[in-house]
Short mmCIF file of C-alpha atoms in Angstrom, two decimals:
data_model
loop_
_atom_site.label_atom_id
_atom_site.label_comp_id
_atom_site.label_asym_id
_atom_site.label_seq_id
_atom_site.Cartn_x
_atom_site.Cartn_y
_atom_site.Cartn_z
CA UNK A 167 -13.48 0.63 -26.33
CA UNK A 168 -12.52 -2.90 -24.99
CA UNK A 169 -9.48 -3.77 -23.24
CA UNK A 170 -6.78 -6.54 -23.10
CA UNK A 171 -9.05 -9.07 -20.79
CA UNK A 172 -6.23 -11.60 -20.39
CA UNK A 173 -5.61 -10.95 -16.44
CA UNK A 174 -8.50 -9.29 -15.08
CA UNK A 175 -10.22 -11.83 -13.20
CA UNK A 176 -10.39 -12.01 -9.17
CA UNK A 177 -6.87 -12.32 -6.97
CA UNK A 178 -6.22 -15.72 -5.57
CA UNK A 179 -7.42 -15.20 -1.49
CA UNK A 180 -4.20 -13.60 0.67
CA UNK A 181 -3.02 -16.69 2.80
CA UNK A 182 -3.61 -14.59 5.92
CA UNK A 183 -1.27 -17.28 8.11
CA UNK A 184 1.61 -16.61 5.52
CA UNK A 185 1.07 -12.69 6.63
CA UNK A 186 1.86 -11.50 10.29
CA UNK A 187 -1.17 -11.47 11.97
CA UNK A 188 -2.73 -7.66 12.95
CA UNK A 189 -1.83 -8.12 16.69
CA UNK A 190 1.53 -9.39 17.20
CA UNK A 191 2.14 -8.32 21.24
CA UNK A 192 5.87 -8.38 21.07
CA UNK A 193 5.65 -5.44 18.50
CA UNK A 194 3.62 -2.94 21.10
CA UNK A 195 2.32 -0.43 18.83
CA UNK A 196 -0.03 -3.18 16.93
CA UNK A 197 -1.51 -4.12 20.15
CA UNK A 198 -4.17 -1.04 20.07
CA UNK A 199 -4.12 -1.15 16.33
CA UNK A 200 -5.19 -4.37 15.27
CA UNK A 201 -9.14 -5.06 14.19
CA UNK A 202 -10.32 -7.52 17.41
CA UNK A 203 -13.35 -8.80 15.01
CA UNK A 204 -13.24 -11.25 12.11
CA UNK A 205 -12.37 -9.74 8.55
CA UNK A 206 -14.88 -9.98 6.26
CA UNK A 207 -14.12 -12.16 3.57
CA UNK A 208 -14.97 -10.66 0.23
CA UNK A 209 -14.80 -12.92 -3.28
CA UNK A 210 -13.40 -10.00 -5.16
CA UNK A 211 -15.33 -7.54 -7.14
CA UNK A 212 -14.69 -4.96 -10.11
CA UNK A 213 -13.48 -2.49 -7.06
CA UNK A 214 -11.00 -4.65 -6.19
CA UNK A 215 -10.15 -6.29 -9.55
CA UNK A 216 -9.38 -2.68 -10.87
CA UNK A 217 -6.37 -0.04 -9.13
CA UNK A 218 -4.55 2.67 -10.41
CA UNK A 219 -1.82 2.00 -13.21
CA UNK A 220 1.06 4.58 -13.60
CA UNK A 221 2.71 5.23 -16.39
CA UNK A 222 6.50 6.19 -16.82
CA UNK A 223 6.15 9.48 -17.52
CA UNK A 224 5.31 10.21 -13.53
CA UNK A 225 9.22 9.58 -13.02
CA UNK A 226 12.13 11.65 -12.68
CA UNK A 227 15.47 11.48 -14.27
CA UNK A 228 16.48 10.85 -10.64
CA UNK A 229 14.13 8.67 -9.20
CA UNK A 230 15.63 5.87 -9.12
CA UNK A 231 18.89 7.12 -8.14
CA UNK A 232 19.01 7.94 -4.47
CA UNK A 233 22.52 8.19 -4.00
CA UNK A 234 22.13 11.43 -6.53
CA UNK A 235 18.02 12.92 -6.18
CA UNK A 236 18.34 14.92 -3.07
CA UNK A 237 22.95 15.66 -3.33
CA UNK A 238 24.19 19.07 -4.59
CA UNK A 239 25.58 19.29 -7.51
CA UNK A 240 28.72 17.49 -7.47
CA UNK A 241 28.03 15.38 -4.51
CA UNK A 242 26.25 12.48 -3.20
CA UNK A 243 25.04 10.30 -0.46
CA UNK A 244 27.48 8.81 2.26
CA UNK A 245 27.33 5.35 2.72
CA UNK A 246 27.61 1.91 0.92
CA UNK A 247 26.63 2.30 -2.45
CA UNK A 248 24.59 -0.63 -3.54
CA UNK A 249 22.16 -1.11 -6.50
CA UNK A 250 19.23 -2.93 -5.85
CA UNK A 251 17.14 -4.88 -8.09
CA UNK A 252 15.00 -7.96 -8.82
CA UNK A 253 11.67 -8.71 -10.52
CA UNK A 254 8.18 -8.26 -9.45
CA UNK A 255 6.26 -11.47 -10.18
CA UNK A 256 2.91 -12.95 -9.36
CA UNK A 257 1.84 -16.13 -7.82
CA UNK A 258 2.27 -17.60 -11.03
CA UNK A 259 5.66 -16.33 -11.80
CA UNK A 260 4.47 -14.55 -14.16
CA UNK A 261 6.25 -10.87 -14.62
CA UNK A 262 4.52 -7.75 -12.91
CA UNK A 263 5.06 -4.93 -15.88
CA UNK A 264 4.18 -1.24 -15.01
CA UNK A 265 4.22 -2.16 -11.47
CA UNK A 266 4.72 0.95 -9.09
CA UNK A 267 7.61 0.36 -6.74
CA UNK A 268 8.32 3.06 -3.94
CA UNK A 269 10.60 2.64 -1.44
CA UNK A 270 12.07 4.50 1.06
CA UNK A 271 14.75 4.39 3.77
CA UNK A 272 16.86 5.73 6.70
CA UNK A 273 20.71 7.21 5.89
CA UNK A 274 23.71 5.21 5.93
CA UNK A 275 23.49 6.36 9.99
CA UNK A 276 20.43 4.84 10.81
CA UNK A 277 18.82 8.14 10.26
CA UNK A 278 15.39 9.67 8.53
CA UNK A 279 14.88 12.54 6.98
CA UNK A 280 11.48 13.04 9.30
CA UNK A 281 10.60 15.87 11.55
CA UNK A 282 9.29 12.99 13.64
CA UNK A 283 12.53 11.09 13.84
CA UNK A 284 15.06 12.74 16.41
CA UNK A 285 17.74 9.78 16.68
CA UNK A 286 21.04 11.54 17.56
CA UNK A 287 22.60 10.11 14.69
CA UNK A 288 23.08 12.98 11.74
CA UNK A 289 21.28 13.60 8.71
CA UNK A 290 23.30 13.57 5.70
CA UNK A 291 22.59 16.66 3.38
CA UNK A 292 22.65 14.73 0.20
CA UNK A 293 20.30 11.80 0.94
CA UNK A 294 16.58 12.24 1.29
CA UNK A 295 15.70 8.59 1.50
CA UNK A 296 13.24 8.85 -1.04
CA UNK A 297 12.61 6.83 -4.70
CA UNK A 298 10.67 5.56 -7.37
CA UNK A 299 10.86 3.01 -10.46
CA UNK A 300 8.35 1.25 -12.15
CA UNK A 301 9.14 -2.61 -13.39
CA UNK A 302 9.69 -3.09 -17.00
CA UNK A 303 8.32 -5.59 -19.67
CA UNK A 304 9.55 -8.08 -17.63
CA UNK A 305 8.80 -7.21 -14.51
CA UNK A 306 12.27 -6.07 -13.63
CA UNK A 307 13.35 -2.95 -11.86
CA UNK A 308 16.59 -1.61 -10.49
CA UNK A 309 17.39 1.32 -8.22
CA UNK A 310 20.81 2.87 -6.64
CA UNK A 311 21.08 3.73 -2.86
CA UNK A 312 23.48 3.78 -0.52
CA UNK A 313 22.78 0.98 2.58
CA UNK A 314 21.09 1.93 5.64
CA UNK A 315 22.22 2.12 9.23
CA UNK A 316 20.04 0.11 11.58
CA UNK A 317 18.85 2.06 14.71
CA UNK A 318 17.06 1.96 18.14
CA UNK A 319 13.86 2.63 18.59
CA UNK A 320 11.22 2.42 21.58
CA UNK A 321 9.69 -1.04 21.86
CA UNK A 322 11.81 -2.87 24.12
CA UNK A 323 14.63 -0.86 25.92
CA UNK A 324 17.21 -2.24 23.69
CA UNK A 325 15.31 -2.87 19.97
CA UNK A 326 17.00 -1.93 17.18
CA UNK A 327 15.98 -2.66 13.30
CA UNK A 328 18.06 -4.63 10.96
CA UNK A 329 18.85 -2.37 8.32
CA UNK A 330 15.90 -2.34 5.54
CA UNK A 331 14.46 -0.75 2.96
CA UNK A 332 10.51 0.04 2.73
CA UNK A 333 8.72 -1.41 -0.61
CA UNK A 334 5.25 0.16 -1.76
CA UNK A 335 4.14 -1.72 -4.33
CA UNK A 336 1.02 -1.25 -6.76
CA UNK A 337 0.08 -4.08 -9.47
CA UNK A 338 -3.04 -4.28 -11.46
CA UNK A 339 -5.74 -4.30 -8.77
CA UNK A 340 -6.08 -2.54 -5.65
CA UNK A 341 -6.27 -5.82 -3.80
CA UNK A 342 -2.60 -6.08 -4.95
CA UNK A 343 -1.96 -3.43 -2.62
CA UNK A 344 1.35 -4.04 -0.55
CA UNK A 345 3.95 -2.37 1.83
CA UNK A 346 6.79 -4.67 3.20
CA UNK A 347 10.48 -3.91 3.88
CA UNK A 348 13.57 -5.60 2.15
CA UNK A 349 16.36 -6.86 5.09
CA UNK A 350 20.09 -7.63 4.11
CA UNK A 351 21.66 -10.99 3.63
CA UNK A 352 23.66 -11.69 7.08
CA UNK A 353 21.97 -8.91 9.60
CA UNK A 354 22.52 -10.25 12.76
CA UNK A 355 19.87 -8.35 13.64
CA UNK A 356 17.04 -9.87 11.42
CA UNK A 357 16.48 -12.94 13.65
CA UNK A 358 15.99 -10.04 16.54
CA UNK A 359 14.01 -7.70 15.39
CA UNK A 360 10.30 -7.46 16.66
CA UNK A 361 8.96 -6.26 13.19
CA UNK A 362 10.40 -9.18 11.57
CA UNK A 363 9.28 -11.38 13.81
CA UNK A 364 5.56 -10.29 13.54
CA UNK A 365 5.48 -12.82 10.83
CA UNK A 366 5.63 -16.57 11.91
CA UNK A 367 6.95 -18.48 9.04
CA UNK A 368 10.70 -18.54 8.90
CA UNK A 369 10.05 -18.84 5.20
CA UNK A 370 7.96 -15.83 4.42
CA UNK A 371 10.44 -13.85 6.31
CA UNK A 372 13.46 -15.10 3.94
CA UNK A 373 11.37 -14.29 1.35
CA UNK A 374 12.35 -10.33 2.36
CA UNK A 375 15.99 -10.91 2.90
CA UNK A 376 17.84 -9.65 0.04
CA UNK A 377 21.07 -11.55 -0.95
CA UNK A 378 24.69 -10.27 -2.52
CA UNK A 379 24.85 -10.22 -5.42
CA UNK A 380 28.51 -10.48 -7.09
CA UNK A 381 27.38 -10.70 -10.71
CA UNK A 382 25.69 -7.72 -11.24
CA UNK A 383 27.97 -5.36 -9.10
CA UNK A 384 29.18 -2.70 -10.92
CA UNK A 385 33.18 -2.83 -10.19
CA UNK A 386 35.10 0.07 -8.46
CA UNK A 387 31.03 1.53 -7.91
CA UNK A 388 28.69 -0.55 -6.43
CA UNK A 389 27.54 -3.83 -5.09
CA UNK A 390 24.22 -5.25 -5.74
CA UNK A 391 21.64 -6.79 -3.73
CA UNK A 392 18.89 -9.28 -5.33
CA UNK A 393 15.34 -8.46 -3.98
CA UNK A 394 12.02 -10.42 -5.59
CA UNK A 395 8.56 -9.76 -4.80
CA UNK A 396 6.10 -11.47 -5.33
CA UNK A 397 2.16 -10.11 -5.40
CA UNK A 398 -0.85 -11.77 -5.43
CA UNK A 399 -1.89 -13.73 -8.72
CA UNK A 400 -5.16 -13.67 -10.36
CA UNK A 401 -7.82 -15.32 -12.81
CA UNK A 402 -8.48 -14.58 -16.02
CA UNK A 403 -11.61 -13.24 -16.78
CA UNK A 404 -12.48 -15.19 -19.66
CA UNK A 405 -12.94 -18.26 -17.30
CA UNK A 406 -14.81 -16.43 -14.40
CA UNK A 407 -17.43 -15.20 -17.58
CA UNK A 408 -17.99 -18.76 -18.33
CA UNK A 409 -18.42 -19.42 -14.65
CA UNK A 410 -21.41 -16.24 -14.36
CA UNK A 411 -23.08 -18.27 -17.04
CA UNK A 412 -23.56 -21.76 -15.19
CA UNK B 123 2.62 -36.64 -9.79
CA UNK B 124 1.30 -33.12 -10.50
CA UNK B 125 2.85 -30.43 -8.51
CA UNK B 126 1.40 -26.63 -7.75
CA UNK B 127 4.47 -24.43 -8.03
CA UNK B 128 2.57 -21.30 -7.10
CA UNK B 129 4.77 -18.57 -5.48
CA UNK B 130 3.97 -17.32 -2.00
CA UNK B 131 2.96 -13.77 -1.89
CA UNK B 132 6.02 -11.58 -0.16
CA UNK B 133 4.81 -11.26 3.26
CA UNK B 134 3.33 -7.79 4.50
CA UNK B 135 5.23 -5.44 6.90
CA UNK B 136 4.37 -2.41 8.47
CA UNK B 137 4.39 0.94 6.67
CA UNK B 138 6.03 2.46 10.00
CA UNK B 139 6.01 5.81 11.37
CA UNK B 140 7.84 7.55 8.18
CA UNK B 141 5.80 6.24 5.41
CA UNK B 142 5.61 9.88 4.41
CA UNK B 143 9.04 9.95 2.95
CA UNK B 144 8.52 7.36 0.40
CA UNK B 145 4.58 8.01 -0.29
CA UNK B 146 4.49 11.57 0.34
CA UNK B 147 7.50 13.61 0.73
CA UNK B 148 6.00 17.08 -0.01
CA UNK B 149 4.00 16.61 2.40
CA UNK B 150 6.45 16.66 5.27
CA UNK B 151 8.34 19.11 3.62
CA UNK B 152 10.83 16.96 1.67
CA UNK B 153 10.84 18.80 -1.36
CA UNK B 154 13.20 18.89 -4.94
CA UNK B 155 12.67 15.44 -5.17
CA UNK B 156 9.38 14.22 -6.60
CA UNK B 157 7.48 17.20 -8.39
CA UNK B 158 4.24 16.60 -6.28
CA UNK B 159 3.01 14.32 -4.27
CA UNK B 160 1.25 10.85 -6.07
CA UNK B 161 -2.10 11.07 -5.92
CA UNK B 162 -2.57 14.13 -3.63
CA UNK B 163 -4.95 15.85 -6.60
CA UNK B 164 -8.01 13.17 -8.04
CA UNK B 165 -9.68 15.70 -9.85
CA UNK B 166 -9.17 18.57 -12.07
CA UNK B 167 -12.10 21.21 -13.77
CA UNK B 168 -12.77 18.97 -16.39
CA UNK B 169 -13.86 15.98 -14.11
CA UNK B 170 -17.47 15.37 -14.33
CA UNK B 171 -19.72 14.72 -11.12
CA UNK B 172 -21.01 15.79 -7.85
CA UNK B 173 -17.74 17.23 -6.20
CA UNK B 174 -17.87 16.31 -2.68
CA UNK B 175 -15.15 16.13 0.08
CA UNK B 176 -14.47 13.32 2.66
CA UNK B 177 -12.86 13.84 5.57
CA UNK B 178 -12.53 11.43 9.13
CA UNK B 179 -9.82 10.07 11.58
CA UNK B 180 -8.07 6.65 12.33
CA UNK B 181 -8.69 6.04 16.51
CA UNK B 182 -6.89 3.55 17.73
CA UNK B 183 -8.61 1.09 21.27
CA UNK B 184 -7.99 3.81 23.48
CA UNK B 185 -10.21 6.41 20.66
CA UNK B 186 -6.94 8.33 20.35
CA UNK B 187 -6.36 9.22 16.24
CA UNK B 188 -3.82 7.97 14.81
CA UNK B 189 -1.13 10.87 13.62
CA UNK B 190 1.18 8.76 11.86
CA UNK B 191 -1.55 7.14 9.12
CA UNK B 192 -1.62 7.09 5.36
CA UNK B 193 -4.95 6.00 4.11
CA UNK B 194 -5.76 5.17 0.12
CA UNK B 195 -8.82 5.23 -1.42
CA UNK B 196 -9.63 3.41 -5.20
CA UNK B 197 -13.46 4.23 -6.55
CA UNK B 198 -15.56 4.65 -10.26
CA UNK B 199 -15.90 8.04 -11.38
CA UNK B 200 -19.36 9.47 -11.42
CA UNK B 201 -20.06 7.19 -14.09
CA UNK B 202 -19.41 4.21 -12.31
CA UNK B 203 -16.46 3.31 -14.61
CA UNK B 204 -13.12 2.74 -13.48
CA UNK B 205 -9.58 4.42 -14.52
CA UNK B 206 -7.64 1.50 -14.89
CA UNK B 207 -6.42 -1.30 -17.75
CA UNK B 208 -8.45 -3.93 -15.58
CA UNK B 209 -11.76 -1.70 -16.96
CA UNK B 210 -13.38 -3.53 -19.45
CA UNK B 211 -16.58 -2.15 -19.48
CA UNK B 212 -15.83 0.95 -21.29
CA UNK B 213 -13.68 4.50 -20.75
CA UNK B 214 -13.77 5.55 -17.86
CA UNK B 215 -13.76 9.88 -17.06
CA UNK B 216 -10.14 10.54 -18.15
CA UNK B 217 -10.01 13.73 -15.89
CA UNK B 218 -10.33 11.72 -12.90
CA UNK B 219 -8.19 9.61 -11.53
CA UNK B 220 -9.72 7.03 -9.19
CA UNK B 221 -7.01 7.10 -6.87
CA UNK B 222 -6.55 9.31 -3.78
CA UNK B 223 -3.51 9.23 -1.00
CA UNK B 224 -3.65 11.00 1.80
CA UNK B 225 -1.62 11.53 5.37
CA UNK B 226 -3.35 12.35 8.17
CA UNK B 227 -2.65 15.54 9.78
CA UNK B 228 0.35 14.95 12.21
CA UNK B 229 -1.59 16.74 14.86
CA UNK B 230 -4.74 16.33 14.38
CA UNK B 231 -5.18 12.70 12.64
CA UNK B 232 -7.62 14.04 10.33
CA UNK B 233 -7.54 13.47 6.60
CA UNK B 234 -9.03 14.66 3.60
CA UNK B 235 -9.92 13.65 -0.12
CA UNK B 236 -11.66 15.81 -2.93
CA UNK B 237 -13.08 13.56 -5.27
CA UNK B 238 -16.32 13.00 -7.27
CA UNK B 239 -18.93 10.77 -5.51
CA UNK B 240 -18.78 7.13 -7.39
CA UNK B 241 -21.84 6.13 -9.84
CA UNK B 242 -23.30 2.45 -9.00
CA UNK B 243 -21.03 -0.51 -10.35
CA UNK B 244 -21.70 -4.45 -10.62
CA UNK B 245 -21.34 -7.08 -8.46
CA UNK B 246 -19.98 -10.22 -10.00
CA UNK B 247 -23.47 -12.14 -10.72
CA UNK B 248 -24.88 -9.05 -12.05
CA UNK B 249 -26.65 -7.54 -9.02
CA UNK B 250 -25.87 -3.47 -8.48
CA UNK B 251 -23.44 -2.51 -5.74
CA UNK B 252 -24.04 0.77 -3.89
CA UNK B 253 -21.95 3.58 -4.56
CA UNK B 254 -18.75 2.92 -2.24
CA UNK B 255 -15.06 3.93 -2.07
CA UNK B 256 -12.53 1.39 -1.58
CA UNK B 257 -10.57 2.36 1.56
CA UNK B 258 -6.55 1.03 2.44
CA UNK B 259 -5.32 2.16 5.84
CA UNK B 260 -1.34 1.71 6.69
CA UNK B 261 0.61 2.99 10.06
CA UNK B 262 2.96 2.00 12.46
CA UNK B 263 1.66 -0.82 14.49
CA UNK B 264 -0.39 -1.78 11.26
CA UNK B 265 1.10 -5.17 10.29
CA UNK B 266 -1.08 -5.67 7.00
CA UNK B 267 -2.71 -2.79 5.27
CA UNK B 268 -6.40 -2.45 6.33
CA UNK B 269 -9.32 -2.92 3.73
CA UNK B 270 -12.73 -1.41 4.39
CA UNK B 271 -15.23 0.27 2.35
CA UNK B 272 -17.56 4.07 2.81
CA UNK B 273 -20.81 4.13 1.57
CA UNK B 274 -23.46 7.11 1.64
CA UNK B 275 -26.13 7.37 4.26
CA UNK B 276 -28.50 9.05 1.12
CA UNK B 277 -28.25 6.02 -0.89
CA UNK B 278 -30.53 4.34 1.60
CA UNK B 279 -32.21 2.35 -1.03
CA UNK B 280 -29.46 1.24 -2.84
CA UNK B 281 -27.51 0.63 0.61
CA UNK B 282 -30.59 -1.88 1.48
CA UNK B 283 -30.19 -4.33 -1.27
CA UNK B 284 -26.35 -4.25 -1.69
CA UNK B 285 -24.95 -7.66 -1.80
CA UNK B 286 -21.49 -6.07 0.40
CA UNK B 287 -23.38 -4.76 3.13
CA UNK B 288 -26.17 -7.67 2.92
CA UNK B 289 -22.77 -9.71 4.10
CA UNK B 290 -22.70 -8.58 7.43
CA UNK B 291 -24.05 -10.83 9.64
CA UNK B 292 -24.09 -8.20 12.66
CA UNK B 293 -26.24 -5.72 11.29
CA UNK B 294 -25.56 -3.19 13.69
CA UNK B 295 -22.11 -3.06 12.53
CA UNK B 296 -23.51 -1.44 9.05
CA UNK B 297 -23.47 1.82 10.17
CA UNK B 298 -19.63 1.94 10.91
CA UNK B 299 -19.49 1.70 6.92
CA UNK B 300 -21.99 4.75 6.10
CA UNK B 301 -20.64 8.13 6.42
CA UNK B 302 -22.19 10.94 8.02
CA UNK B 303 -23.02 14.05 5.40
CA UNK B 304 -23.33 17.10 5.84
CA UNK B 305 -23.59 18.95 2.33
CA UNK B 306 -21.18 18.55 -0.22
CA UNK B 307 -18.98 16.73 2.85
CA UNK B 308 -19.07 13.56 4.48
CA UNK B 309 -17.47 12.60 6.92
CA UNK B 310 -16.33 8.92 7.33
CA UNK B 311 -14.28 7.86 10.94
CA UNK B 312 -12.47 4.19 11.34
CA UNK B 313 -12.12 2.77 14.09
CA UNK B 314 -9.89 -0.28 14.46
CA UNK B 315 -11.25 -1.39 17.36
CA UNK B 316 -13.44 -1.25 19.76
CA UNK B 317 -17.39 -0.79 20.75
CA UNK B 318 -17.64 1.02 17.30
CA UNK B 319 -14.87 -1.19 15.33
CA UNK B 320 -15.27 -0.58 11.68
CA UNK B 321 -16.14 -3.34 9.18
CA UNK B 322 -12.59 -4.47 7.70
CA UNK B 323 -12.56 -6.61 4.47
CA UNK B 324 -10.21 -9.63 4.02
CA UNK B 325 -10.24 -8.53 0.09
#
């Protein structure tokens, strides 16, 4: 049985220099894991054209709701409640539907819920830092959570990340494949932070800065930050058949 | 005046050291919220093909593994078909999924997939690709996800003439692509740098 054909040609090449490079020094850690040998380019082919799809009925009622999926009954998460949404597009603009988005994030203290993490600062009982939603027809997607504290942590003596939430995010293709982190309009901290600064463009890293947004608050609730993403775009096949011919 | 008014791809950061509370909560024991965790089972007893098992470690320059990594891995099913909408070539096995995520162990760095070994599928001009699984490798101190590929050390033949591995200029560096079997298991290590550093793919 055939299958829609429209977008299932090869991704447009990742602009590496747009990307933070694999060894950024100032961000220690990447130092001993970062490939010292060229990357391999690779024209794309059906393995990397194709990735998992996942379809709504992997979700939750709660998923997207982290202020609620991990609270007892009758409570919820401490901290700034914000909503945060935005579309997933591709280099085209064009919407991202059924795209995967996971994200998680510390507490409104700064803290994880990780047997790894030991920051002093408490875990709250009713957040687990943990969600799910997958875009719409449009590409849209929405989730609650409550904002997270930023926190120390061992680079330099005194580094500390802006607040941010992780993004995993699946499209069509496994060459899609992308983790990033979503920073908050006005962190001091953002211009600072080592992570951040792993990528060189000022522009690329605005592109992760989320902004207020008054409009789609929800009064005496929440307010809402605006967070795009944009993947990779890609050819259609119907062109790159024509192409195998010549 | 034509303009391109492409979009810039959001920029890559680093999965960091918790990646297992968004990707795999179970797993460290966060449980109640997500029922299990996403593609910790690729196969079920209806899946056809050889099952095999694939297990290996991340080593960082010094050759210590990694504890903190979360590796992917996308592949055809025995058929060499695969489970997604971009398919067009047919139906792929719909008791396998394609997609595997795994943690490494948080004390020993190793991880494991159970999974079906891949049939052959096409290279764009119509030459026959090896059977391989897509690897994607994300940690702390990872800036950009890592791409590479495993191929089988049986499939000699088809290993010779495939047009991925006929890309390497280095040909010693083939080997760090080929995993080492032993029965039903193979066992595939990365290495992301050094004497032995793994073939990585800018996909």
């Amino acid at each position: 049985m055939s299958k829609p054909t429209t977008n299932a040609g090869p991704f447009f090449p990742r602009d590496r220099n747009w990307h933070p490079p694999a060894l950024s020094p100032n961000y220690k850690t990447s130092v001993l894991r970062s490939p010292q040998k060229a990357l391999l380019s690779l024209g794309n082919t059906i393995s990397e054209t194709t990735g998992p799809v996942f379809g709504h009925n992997i979700l939750g009622e709660l998923d997207h709701d982290l202020v609620q999926n991990y609270a007892k009954p009758g409570e919820s998460a401490q901290g700034e409640r914000i909503i945060v949404h935005g579309h997933v597009l591709d280099e085209e603009a064009r919407p991202v539907p059924n795209a995967l988005v996971e994200v998680w994030q510390a507490n409104a203290g700064g803290r994880y819920r990780h047997k790894k993490d030991g920051y002093l600062a408490p875990l709250d009982p009713n957040f687990g830092g943990c969600g799910r939603v997958i875009t719409d027809e449009n590409g849209y997607y929405a989730f609650r959570t409550v904002r997270p504290g930023p926190y120390p942590w061992p680079n330099g003596v005194n580094d500390w990340r802006p607040s941010h939430i992780h993004f995993s995010l699946f499209g069509s293709g496994f060459a899609q494949r992308l983790i990033t982190q979503m920073y908050f309009e006005g962190d001091p901290h953002i211009p600072l932070c080592p992570i951040v600064r792993t990528i060189n463009d000022p522009a690329a890293i605005e592109m992760l800065v989320a902004k207020l947004d008054m409009n789609h608050c929800v009064p005496m609730d929440a307010r809402a930050y605006r967070f795009d993403i944009v993947l990779r775009g890609r050819r259609s096949t119907m062109f790159e058949n024509r192409m195998e011919g010549n | 005046m034509t303009k391109l008014e492409y979009l810039k791809e959001s920029p890559s950061q680093t999965a960091g050291p918790y990646v297992h509370i968004g990707c795999t909560p179970n797993f460290i024991g966060n449980t109640g919220i997500f029922k299990e965790d996403l593609g910790a089972r690729m196969v079920n007893p209806q899946t056809k093909g050889q099952r095999i098992t694939i297990k290996g470690r991340v080593f960082d320059g010094t050759g210590t593994p990694l504890k903190d990594a979360m590796l992917e891995i996308w592949q055809a099913d025995s058929e060499g078909l695969f489970n997604s909408p971009s398919e067009t070539r047919g139906e792929a096995d719909p008791n396998f999924t394609g997609w595997g995520r795994q943690p490494v162990n948080l004390e020993s760095g190793e991880f494991c997939f159970e999974t079906v070994k891949p049939g052959s599928v096409p290279f764009p001009d119509g030459r026959t690709q090896a059977p391989h699984i897509n690897f994607w490798i994300v940690a702390r101190g990872i800036n950009i996800g890592l791409n590479t590929r495993m191929y089988f050390p049986e499939e000699d033949e088809a290993n010779a003439v495939d047009p991925v591995l006929g890309r390497i200029e280095h040909r010693m560096r083939v080997s760090t692509l080929i995993a080492k079997q032993s029965g039903d298991t193979y066992t595939f290590d990365i290495y992301i740098q050094g004497e032995n550093e793994t073939v990585f793919f800018d996909i």
